[in-house]
Short mmCIF file of C-alpha atoms in Angstrom, two decimals:
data_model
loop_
_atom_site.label_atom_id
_atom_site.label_comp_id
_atom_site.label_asym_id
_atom_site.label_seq_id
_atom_site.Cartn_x
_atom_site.Cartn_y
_atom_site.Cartn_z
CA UNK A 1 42.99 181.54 110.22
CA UNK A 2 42.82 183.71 107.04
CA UNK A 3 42.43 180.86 104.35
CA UNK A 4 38.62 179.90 105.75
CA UNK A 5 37.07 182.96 104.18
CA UNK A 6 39.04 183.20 101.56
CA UNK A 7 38.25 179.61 100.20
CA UNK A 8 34.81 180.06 101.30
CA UNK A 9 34.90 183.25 99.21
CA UNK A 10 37.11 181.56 95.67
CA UNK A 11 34.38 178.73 95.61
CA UNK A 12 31.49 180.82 95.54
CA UNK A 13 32.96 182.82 92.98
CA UNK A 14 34.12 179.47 91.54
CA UNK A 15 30.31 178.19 91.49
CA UNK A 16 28.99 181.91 90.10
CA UNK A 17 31.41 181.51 87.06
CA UNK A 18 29.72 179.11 85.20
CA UNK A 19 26.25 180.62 85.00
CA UNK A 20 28.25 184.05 84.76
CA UNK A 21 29.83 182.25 81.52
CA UNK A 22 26.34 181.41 80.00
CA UNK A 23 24.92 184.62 80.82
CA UNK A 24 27.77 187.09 79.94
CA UNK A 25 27.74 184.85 76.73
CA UNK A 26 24.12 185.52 75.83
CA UNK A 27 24.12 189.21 76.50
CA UNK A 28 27.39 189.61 74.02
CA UNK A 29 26.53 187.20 71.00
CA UNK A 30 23.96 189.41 69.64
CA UNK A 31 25.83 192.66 70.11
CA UNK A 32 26.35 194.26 66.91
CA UNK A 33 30.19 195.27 66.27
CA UNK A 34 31.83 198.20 67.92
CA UNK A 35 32.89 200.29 64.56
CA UNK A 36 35.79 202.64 64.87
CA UNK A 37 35.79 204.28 67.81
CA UNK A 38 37.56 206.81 70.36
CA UNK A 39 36.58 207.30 74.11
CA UNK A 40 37.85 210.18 76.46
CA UNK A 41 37.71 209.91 80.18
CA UNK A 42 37.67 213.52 81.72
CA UNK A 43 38.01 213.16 85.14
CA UNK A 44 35.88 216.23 85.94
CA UNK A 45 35.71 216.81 89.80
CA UNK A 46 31.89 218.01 89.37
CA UNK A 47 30.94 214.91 87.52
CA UNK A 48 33.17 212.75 85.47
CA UNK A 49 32.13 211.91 81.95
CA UNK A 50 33.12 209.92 79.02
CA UNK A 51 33.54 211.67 75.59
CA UNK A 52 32.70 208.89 72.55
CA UNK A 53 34.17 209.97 68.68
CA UNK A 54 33.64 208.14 65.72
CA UNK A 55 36.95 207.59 63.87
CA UNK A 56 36.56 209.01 60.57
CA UNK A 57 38.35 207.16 57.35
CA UNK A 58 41.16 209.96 57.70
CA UNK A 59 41.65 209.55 61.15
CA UNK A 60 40.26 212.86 62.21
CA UNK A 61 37.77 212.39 65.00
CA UNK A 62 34.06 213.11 65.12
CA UNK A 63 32.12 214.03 68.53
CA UNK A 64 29.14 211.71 69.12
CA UNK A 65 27.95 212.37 72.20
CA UNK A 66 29.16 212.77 76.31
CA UNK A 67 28.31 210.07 78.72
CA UNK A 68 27.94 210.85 82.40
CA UNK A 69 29.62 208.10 84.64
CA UNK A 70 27.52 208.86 87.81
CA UNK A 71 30.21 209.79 89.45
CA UNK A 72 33.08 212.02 90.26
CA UNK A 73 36.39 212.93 89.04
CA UNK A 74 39.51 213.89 91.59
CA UNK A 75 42.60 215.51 91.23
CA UNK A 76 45.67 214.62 93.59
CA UNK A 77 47.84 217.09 95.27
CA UNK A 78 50.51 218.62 93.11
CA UNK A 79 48.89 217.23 90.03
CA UNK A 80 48.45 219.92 86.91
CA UNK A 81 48.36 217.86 83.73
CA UNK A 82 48.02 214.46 84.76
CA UNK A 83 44.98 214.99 87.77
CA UNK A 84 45.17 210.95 88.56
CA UNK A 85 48.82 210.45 88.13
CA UNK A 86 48.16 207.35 86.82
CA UNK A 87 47.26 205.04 83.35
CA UNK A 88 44.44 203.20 82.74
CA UNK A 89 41.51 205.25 84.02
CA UNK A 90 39.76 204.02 81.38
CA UNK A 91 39.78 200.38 80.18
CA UNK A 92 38.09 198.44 77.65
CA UNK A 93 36.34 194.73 78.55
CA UNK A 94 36.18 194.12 74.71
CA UNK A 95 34.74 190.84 75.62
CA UNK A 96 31.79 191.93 77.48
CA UNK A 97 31.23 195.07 75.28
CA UNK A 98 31.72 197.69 77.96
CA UNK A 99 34.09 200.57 79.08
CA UNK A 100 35.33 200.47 82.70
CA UNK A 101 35.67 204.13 84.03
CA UNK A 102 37.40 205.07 88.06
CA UNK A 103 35.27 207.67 89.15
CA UNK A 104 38.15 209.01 92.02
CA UNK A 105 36.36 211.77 93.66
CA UNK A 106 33.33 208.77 94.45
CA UNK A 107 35.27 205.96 94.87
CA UNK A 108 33.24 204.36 92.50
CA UNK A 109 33.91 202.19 89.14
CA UNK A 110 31.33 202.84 86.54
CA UNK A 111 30.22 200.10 83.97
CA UNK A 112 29.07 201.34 80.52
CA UNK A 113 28.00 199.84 77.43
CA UNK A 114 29.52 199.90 74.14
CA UNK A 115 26.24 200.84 71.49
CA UNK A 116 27.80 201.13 68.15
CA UNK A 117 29.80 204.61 69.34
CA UNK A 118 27.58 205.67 72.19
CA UNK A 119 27.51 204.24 75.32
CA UNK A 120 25.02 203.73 77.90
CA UNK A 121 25.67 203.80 81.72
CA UNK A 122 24.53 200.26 83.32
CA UNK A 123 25.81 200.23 87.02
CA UNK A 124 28.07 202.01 89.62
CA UNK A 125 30.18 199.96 92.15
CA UNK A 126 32.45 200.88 95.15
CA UNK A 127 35.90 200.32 94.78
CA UNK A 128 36.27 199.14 98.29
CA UNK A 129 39.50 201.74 98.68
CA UNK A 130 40.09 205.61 98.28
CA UNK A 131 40.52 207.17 95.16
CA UNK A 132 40.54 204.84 92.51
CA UNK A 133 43.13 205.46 89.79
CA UNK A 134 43.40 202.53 87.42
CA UNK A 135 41.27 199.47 86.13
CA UNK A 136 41.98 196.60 83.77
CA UNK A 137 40.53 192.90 83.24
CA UNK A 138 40.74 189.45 82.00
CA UNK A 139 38.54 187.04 80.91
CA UNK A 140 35.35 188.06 84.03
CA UNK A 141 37.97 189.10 86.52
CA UNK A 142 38.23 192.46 87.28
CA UNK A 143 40.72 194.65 89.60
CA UNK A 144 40.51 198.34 90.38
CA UNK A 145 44.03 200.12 92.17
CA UNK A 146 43.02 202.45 94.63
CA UNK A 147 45.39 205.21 95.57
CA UNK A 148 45.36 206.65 98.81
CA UNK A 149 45.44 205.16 102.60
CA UNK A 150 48.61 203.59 101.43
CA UNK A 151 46.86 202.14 98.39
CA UNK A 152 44.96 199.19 97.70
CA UNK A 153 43.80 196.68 95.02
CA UNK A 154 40.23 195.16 94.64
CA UNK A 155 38.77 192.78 92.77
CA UNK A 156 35.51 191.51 91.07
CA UNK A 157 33.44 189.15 88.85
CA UNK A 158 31.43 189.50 85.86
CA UNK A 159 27.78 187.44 87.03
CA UNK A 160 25.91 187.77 84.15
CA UNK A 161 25.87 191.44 83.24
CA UNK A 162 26.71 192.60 86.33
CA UNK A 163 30.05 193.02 88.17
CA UNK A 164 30.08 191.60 92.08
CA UNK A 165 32.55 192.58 94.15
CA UNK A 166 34.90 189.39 95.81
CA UNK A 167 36.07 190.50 99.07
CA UNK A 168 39.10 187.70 99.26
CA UNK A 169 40.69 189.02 96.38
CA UNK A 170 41.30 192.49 98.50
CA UNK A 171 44.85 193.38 98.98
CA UNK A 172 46.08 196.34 100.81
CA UNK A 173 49.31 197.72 99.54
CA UNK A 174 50.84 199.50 102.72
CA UNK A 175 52.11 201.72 100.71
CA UNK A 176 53.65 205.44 103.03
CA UNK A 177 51.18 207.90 102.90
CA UNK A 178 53.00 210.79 100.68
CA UNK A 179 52.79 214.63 100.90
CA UNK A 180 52.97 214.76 97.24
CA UNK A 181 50.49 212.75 96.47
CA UNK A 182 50.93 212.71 92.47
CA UNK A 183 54.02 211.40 92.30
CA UNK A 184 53.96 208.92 94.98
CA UNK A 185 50.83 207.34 94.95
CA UNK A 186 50.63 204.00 92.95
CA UNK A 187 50.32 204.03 89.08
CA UNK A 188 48.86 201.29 87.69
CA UNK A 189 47.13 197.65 87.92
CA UNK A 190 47.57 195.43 84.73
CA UNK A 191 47.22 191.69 84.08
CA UNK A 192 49.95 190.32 81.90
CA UNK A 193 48.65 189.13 78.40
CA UNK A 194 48.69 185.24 79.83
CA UNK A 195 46.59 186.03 83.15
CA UNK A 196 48.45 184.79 85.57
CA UNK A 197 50.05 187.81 87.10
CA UNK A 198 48.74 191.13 88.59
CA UNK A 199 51.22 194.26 87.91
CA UNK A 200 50.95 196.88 89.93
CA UNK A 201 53.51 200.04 89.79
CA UNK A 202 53.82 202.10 93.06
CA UNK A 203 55.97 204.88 91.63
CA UNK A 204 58.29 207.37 94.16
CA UNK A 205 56.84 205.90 97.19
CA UNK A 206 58.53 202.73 97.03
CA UNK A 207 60.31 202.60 93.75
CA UNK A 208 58.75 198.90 92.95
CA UNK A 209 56.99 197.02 90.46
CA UNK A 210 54.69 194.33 92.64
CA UNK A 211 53.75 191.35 91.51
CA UNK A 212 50.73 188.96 92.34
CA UNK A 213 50.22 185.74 91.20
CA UNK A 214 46.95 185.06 89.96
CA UNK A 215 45.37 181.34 90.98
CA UNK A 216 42.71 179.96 88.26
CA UNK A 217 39.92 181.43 89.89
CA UNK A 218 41.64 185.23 89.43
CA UNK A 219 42.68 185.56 92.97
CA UNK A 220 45.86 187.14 93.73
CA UNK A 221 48.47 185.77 95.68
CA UNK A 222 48.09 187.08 99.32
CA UNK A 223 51.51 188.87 98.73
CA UNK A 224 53.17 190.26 95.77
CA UNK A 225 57.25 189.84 94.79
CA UNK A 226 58.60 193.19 95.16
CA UNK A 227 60.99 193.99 92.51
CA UNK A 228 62.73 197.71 93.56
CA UNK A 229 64.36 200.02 91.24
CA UNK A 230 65.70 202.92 93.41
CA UNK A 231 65.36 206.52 91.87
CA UNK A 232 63.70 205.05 89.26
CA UNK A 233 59.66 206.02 89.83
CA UNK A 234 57.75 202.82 87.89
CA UNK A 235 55.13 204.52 86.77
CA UNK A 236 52.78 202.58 84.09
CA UNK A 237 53.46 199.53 82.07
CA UNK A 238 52.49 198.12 78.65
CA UNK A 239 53.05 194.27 77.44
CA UNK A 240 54.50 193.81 73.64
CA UNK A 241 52.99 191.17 71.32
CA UNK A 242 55.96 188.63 72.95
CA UNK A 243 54.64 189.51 76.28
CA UNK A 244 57.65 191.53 77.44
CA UNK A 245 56.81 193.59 80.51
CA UNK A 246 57.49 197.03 79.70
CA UNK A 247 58.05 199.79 82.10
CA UNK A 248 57.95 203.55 82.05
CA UNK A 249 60.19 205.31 84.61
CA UNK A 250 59.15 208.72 84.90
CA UNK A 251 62.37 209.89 87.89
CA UNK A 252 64.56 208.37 84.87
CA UNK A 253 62.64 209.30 81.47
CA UNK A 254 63.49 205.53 80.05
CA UNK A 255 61.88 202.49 79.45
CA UNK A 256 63.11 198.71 80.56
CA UNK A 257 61.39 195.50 79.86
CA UNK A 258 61.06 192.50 81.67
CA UNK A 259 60.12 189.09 81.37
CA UNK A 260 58.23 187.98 84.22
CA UNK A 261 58.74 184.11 85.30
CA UNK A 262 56.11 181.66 86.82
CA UNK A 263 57.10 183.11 90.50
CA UNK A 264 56.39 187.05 89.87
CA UNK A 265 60.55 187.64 89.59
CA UNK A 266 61.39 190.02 86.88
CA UNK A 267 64.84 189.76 84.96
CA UNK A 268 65.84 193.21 83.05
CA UNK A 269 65.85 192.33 79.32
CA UNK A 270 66.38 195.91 77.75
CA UNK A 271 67.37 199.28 78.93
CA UNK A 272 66.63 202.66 76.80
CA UNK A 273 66.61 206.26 77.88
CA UNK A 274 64.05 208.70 76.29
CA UNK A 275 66.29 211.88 76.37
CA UNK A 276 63.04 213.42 77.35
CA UNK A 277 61.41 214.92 80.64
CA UNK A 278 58.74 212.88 83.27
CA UNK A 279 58.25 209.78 80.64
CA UNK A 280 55.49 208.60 82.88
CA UNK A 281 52.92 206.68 79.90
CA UNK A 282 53.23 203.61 77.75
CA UNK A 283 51.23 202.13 74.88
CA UNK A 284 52.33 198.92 72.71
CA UNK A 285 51.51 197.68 69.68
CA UNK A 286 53.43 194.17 68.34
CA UNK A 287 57.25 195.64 68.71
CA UNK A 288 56.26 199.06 68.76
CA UNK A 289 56.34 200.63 72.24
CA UNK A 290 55.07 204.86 72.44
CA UNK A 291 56.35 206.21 75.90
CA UNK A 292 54.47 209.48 76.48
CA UNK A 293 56.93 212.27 77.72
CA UNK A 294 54.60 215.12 79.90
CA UNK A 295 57.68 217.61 80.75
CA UNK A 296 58.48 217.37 76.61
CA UNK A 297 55.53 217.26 74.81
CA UNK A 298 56.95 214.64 73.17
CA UNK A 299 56.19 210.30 72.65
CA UNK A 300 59.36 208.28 72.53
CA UNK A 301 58.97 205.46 69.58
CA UNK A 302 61.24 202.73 70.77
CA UNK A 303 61.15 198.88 69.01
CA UNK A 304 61.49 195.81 70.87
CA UNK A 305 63.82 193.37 69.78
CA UNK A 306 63.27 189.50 69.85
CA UNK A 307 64.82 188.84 72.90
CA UNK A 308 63.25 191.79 74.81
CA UNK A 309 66.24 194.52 74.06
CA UNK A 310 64.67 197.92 73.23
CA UNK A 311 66.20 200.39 70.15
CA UNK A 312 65.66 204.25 70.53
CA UNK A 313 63.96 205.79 67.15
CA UNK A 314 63.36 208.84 67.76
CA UNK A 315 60.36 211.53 68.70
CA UNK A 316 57.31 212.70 67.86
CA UNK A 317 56.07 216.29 68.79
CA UNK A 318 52.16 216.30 70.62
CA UNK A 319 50.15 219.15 72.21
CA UNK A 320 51.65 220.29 75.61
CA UNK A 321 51.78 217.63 78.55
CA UNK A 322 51.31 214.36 76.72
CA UNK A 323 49.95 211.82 78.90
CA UNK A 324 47.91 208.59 78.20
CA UNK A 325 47.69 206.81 74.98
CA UNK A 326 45.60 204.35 72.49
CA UNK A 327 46.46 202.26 69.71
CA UNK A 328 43.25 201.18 67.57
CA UNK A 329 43.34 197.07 67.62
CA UNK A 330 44.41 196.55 64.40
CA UNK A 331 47.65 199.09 65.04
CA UNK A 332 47.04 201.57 62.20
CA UNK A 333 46.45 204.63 64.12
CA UNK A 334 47.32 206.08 67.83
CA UNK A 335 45.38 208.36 69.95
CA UNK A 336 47.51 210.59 72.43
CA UNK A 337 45.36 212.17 75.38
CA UNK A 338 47.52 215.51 76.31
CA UNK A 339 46.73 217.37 79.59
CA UNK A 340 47.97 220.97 79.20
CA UNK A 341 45.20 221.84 76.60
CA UNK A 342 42.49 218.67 77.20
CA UNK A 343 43.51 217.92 73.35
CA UNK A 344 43.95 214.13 71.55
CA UNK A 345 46.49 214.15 69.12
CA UNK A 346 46.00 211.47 66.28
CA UNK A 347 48.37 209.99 64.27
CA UNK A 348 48.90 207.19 61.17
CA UNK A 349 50.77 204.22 62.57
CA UNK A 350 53.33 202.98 59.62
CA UNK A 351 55.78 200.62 60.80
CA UNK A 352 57.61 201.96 63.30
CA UNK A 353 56.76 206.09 61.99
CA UNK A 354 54.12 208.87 63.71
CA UNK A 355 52.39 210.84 60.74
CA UNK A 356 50.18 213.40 62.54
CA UNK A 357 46.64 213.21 61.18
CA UNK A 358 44.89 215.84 63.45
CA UNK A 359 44.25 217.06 66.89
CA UNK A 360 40.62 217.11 68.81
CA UNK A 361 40.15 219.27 71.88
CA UNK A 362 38.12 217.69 74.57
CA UNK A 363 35.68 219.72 76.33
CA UNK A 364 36.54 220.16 79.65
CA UNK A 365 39.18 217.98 80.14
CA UNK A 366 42.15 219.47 81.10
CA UNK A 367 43.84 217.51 83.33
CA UNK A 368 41.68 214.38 82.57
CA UNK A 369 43.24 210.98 81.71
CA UNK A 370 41.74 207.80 80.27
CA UNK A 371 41.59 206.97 76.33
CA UNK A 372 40.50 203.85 74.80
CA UNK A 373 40.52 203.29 70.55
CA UNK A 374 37.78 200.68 69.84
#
């Protein structure tokens, strides 16, 4: 009874791809090049805004300008540093040219454009759940994770410039409704570099990493494999340039990786504990893998081996209750978003060593998570 609509629904989206492809092609080949850039979501509960800085030749940051998203931020119960409890707030479509921003307090996704290192807001869409927390994409599929009413996942198309919601690709997570929301509510919805699977984390409310298959149109399987790590809290993942899964644990402080077979199955390829408090964030860059450490004020530098195993190296200091962080594409420089003070701590990238280059202090975002290095 349920496949009906949701063919119905994968051809239409099927048949809208093509012109989308033409379209979505003409409005990026003339874009001019992003140059070296940082963006700040602050999750503000009056009205959310992105913060755009120029990266200067010495890594020190320069303000450009604040972007209203047209909508609002939210903070969840028991939340002080982190207000979403979650990564991926903000996400870059690098192939379309735009930002992708949750607006939580609207239950809205906001679409901006990507002008040199301003930005320009271009459309507002409904999530289709409560409280969105995370975004990501591939390729003109896009999925937002909602987090409360026992969470959700929903998913659109890029038509042409604009994003359309696909109904079909809908998936409620069931998820128990928490009384403390921040660390129970889900964490995180990722794609895996090759597109064929949907990660999402659910942290302390069910302990699991789910994952969806994803069919050729981007539609997710109708359910995910459950993989359950008791005590554990998943909290946000990151994939390394082999496409190891990696996995913060934030009830733990470590980091595993995975490899992630045709089926949505994980098998444990590395183990490593931080030796740090509420590891909760993850960024990668080729072997490199920065867990962010909010109870330390600390990132974790660990380095994947070639077969997935993971080696300790040590810590680097940041401002008080590090959460989300940014490599810049090429790897030469992070950008560390901390909550305590609304600061972003930047830093040289050589090998597998942190040089600090400078701290920027966000106005008005305290609390706020989301950071993107363009």
């Amino acid at each position: 009874m349920t496949r009906t609509p949701l063919s119905r629904t994968s051809a239409l989206a099927a048949a809208l791809t093509g012109a989308a492809a033409l379209l979505a092609t003409a409005g990026t080949a003339s874009a001019a090049p992003v140059p070296p850039s940082v963006f700040v979501l602050d999750d503000a509960v009056s009205g959310n805004a992105v913060h755009a800085y120029s990266r200067q030749a010495d890594g020190t940051l320069a303000s450009v300008g604040t972007y209203a998203t047209g909508g609002l931020g939210g903070q969840l119960a028991g939340s002080v540093v982190d207000h979403t409890a979650s990564q991926g707030a903000l996400a870059a479509d690098r192939a379309h040219q735009e930002l992708l921003a949750v607006n939580p307090g609207s239950d809205t996704l906001s679409v901006l454009r990507v002008h040199n290192h301003s930005l320009s807001l271009r459309e507002v869409v409904a999530t289709g759940g409560a409280f969105p927390v995370s975004v990501t994409s591939s390729g003109d599929a896009v999925y937002v994770l909602n987090a409360r009413d026992g969470g959700s996942i929903s998913g659109f198309r890029w038509v042409g410039n604009r994003l359309v919601a696909v109904p079909a690709w809908h998936r409620e997570l069931h998820l128990p409704v928490p009384a403390a929301e921040f660390v129970s509510t889900p964490g995180q919805v990722a794609v895996t570099p090759d597109g064929t699977h949907l990660v999402v984390t659910t942290k302390a409310s069910t302990a699991s990493i789910l994952v969806y298959g994803l069919d050729a149109s981007g539609a997710p399987a109708a359910a995910p494999v459950a993989t359950q790590v008791p005590g554990t809290v998943p909290f946000a993942v990151a994939s390394d340039a082999a496409g190891h899964l990696a996995v913060a644990f934030a009830g733990t402080s470590e980091v595993r990786t995975y490899a992630v077979a045709a089926d949505g199955t994980l098998t444990t390829l590395g183990q490593v504990a931080t030796g740090q408090a509420a590891t909760c964030w993850i960024a990668a860059s080729g072997d490199l893998l920065v867990a962010s450490n909010a109870g330390s004020g600390t990132v974790s530098r660990i380095q994947v081996g070639a077969g997935g195993g993971l080696t300790a190296l040590g810590t680097t200091a940041t401002d008080p209750g590090t959460v989300d962080s940014a490599f810049t594409p090429d790897g030469s420089e992070l950008f560390v978003q901390t909550g305590a003070t609304g600061t972003v701590d930047a830093y040289a990238v050589d090998g597998t060593t942190l040089t600090p280059l400078g701290s920027t202090v966000v106005p008005g975002a305290v609390g706020g998570e989301g950071i993107v290095a363009w």
